[in-house]
Tab-separated table of C-alpha atoms in Angstrom:
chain	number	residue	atom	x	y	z
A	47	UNK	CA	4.907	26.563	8.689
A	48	UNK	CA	7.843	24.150	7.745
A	49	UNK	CA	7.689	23.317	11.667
A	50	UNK	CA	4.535	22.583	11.886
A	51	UNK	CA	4.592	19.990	8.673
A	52	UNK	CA	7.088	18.581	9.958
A	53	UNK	CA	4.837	17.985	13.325
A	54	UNK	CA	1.789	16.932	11.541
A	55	UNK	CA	3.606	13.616	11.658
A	56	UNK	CA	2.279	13.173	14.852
A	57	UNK	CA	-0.308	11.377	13.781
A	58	UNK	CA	0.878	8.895	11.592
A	59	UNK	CA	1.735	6.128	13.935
A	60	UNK	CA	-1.575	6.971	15.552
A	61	UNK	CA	-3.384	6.824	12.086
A	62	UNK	CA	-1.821	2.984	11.742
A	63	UNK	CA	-3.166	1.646	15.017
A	64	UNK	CA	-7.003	3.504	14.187
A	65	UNK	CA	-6.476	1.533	11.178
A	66	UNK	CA	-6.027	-1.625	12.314
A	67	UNK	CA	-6.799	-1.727	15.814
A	68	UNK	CA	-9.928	0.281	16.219
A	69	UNK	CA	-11.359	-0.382	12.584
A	70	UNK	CA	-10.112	-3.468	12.283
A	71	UNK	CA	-8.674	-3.427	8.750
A	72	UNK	CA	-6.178	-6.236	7.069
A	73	UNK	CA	-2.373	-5.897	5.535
A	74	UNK	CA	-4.267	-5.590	2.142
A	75	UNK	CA	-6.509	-3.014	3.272
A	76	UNK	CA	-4.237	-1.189	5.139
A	77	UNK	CA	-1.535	-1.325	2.169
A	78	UNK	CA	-4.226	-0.033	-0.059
A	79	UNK	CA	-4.832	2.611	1.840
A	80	UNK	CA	-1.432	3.886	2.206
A	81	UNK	CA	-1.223	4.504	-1.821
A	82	UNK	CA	-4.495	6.472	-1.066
A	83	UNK	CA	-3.144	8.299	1.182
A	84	UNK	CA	-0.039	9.767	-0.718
A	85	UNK	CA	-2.448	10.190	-3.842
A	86	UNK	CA	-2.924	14.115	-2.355
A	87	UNK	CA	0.788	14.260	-2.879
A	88	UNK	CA	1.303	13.193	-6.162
A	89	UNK	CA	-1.153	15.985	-7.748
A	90	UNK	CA	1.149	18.997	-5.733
A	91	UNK	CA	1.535	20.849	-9.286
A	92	UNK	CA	-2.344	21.290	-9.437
A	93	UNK	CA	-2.108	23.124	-6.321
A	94	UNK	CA	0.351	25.371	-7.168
A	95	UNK	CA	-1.488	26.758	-10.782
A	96	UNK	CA	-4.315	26.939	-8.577
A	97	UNK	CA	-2.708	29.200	-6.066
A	98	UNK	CA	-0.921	30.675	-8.651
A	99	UNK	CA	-3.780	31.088	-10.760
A	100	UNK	CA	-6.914	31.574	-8.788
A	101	UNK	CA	-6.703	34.085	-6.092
A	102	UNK	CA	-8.584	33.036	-3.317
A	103	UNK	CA	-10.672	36.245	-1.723
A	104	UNK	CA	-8.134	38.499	-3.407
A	105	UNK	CA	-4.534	36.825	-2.316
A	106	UNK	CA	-2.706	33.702	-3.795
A	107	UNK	CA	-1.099	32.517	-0.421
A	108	UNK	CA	-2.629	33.662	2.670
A	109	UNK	CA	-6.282	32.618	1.860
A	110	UNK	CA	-5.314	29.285	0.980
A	111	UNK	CA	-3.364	28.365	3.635
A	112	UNK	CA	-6.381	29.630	6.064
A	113	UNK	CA	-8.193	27.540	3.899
A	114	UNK	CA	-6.427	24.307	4.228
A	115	UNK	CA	-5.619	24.732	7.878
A	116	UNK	CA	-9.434	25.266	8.820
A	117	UNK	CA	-10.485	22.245	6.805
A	118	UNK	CA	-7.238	19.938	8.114
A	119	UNK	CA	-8.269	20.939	11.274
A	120	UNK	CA	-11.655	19.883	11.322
A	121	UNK	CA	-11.210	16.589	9.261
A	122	UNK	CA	-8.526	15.845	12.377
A	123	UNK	CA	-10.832	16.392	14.986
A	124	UNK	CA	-13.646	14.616	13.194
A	125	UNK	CA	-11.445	11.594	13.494
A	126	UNK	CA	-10.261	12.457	16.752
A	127	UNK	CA	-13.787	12.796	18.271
A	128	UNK	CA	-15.133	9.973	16.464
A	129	UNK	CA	-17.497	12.434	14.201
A	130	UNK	CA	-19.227	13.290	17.354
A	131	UNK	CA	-21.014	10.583	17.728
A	132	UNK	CA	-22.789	11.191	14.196
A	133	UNK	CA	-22.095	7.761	12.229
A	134	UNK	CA	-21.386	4.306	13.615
A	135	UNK	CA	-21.384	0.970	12.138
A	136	UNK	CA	-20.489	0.593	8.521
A	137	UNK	CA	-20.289	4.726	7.795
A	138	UNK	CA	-17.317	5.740	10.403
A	139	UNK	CA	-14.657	3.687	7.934
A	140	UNK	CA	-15.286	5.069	4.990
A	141	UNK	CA	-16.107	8.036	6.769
A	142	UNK	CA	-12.748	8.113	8.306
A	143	UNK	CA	-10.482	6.891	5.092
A	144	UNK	CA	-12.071	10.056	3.396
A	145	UNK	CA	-11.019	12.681	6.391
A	146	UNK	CA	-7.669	11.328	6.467
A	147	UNK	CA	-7.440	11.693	2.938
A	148	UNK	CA	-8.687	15.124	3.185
A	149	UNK	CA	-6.213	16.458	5.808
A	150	UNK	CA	-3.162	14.753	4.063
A	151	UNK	CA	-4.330	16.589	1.183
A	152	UNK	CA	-4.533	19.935	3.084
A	153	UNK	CA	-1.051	19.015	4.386
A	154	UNK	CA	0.096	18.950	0.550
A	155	UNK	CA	-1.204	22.069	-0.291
A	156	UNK	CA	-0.135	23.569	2.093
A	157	UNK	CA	3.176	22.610	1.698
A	158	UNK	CA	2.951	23.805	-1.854
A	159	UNK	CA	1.787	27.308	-1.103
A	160	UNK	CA	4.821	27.852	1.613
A	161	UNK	CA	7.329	26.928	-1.149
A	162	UNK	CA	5.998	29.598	-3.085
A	163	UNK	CA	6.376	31.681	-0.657
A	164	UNK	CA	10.125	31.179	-0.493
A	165	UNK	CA	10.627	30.829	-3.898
A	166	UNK	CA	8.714	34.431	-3.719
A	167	UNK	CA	11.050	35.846	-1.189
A	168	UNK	CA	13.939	34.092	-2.961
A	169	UNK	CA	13.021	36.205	-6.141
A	170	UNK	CA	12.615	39.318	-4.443
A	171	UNK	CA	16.112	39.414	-2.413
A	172	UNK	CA	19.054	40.424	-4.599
A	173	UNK	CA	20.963	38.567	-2.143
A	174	UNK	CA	22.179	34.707	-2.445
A	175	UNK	CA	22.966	33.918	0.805
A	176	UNK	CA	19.298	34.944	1.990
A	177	UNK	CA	17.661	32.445	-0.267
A	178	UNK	CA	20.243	29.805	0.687
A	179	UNK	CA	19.039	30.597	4.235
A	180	UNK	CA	15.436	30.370	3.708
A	181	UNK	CA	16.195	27.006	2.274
A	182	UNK	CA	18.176	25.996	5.044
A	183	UNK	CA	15.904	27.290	7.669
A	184	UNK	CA	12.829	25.551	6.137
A	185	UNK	CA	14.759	22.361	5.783
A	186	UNK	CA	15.885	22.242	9.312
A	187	UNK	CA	12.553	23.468	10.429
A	188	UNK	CA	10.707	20.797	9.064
A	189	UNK	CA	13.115	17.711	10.203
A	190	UNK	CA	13.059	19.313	13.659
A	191	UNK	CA	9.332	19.371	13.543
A	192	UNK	CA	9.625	15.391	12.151
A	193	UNK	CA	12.022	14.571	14.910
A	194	UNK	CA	9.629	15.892	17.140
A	195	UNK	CA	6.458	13.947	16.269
A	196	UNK	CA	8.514	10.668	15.813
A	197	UNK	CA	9.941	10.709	18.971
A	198	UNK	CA	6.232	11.993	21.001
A	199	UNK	CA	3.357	9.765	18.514
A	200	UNK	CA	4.727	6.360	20.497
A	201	UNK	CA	4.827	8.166	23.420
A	202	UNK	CA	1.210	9.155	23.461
A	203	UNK	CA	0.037	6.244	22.307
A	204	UNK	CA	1.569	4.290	25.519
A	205	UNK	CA	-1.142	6.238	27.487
A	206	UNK	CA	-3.510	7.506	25.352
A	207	UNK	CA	-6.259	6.114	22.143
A	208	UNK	CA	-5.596	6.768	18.830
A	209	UNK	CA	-8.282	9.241	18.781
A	210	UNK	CA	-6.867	11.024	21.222
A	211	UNK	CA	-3.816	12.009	19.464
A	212	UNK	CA	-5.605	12.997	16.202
A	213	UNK	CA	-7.417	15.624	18.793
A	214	UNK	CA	-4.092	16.904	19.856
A	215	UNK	CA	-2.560	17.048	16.078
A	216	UNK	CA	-6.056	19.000	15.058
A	217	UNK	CA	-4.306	22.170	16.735
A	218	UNK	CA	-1.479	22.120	14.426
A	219	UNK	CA	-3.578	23.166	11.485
A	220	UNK	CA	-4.381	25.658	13.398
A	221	UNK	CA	-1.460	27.341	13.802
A	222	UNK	CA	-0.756	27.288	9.777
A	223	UNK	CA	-4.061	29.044	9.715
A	224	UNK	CA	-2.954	31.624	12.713
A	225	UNK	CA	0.535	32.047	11.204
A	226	UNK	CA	-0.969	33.113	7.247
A	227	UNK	CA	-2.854	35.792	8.992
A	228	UNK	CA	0.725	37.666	9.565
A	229	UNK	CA	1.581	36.579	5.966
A	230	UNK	CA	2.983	39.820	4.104
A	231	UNK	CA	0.932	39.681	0.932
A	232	UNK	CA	-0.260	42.275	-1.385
A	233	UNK	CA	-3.861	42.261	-1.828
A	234	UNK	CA	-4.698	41.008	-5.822
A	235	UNK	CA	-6.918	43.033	-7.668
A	236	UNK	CA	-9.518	41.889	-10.094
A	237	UNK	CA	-7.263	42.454	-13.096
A	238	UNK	CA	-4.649	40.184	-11.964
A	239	UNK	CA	-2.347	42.820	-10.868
A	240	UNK	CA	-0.931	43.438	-7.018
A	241	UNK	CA	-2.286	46.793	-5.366
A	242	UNK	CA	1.081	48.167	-5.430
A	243	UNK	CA	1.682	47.203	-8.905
A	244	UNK	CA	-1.328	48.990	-10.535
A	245	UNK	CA	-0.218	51.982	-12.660
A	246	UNK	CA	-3.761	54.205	-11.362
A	247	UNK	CA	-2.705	53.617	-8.151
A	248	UNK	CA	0.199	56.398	-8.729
């Protein structure tokens, strides 16, 4: 998951030349869009007392993270396909500002719902040195990933649109989705307690 955060960057070089080039925005625009854009990021503590707190179809990660994958997903390739043709003119910028707001926010929560994951498996392991590792190996997974996407978003650019590349980074939600389905989660009951953790259930 770390991996594939990291990745996402992929389109932010491409999300600067949409900006500009295709829509035709200013500096100011563009700068006041950028603060928009990290707004998702700033609330990350909402997410996690609403993961925490409001089990989505009976678990607090997995759902969630299908959740936000799905919807970054399609708010990529809305962007990527230029909504299909549905709005022109006037609609596709604001129509675009709010999908790329929507998928960094995804991106956020996400991000908030794997960290409680390791902080889970941190608190279950008796063990030190395996929560140092799941630190280290969610670190390095996600600079990897960043490496990655730096290096390849000029590259595709050089011979492909903008568009383009938010069509290609649409998969990597995807695979956040994919990889909660394997997610090792006990199923929450409606009294707040794991299945396992229910005293009827033995």
């Amino acid at each position: 998951i770390y991996f594939v955060e990291g990745a996402l960057g992929l389109a932010r070089l491409a999300q600067t030349f949409l900006l500009k080039d295709e829509l035709h925005l200013g500096p100011a625009e563009l700068s006041a869009l950028t603060g928009l854009f990290t707004l998702p990021w700033t609330i990350k503590p909402l997410y996690g007392f609403l993961s925490d707190g409001v089990p989505l179809f009976g678990f607090r990660r997995r759902s969630y993270l299908i959740l936000a994958g799905l919807i970054g997903c399609f708010s990529y390739s809305l962007v990527g396909h230029k909504f299909w043709g549905a709005l022109d003119g006037d609609a596709l910028i604001p129509a675009t500002i709010a999908c790329l707001i929507l998928s960094s926010a995804c991106i956020a929560f996400s991000d908030v719902v794997a960290d409680g994951i390791v902080v889970q498996k941190s608190r279950d392991s008796n063990d030190p040195k395996i929560a140092g590792g799941l630190q280290s190996l969610c670190w390095g997974s996600a600079a990897i990933g960043g490496l990655l996407s730096a290096y390849f978003s000029g590259s595709l650019l050089e011979v492909m649109k903008p568009q383009d590349v938010f069509s290609i980074t649409a998969f990597l939600p995807l695979v956040v989705a994919s990889i909660a389905f394997v997610i090792d989660e006990k199923r929450i009951e409606k009294g707040g307690l794991a299945e396992e953790e229910n005293p009827m259930n033995g």
